Steps between C-alpha positions, in 0.01 A plus 500: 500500500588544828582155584736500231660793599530343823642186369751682321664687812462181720736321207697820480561474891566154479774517276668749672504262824686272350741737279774340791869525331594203563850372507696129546845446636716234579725441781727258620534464871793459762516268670364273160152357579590134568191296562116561503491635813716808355293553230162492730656734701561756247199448319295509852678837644553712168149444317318731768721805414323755392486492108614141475253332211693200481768340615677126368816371684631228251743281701655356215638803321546695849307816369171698656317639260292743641190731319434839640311840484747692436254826632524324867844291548844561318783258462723611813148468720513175403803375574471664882194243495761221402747651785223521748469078450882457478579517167721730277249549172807558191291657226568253114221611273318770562178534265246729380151388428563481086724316587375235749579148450476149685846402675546201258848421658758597269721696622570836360796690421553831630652801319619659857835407633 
């Protein structure tokens, strides 16, 4: 009995460590990533912020998609990264984890003006 109750709080536990909110957003950067070197550059500077879980440059449709913990980082802490490397970081898409979808590169209309 007591081994299960310890199982139970270990899985209890467990699922609380990885209750992260986690949150996507795109951005397009100025100057435009150009070549591979760009895009290595972002992706080798702004993956070790804190809260970063993932990051994909796509050359071809010129947006960084970026996955976060939303409990550690925030969308303007991320874009000082991006200024920090010399880049301006313009938000496009921001995301919530429902929500969270591959970059498939269609381009997306905005409602904003």
């Amino acid at each position: 009995m007591k081994k299960l109750v310890l199982l139970v709080f270990a899985l209890f536990f467990a699922v609380l460590a990885n209750a992260q909110e986690k949150k996507e957003v795109v951005f397009r950067t100025e100057p435009a990533m150009d070549c591979q070197h760009c895009v290595n550059k972002i992706k080798d500077n702004v993956r070790f912020e804190k809260g970063v879980k993932a990051i994909n440059p796509d050359l071809k449709t010129q947006c960084v998609t970026i996955q976060y913990d939303s409990n550690k980082t925030d969308v303007e802490k991320l874009q000082k990264a991006f200024q920090k490397i010399g880049y301006k970081a313009i938000v496009v898409e921001p995301k919530n984890n429902e929500a969270v979808k591959k970059n498939n590169g269609e381009q997306q209309s905005s409602t904003e003006r």
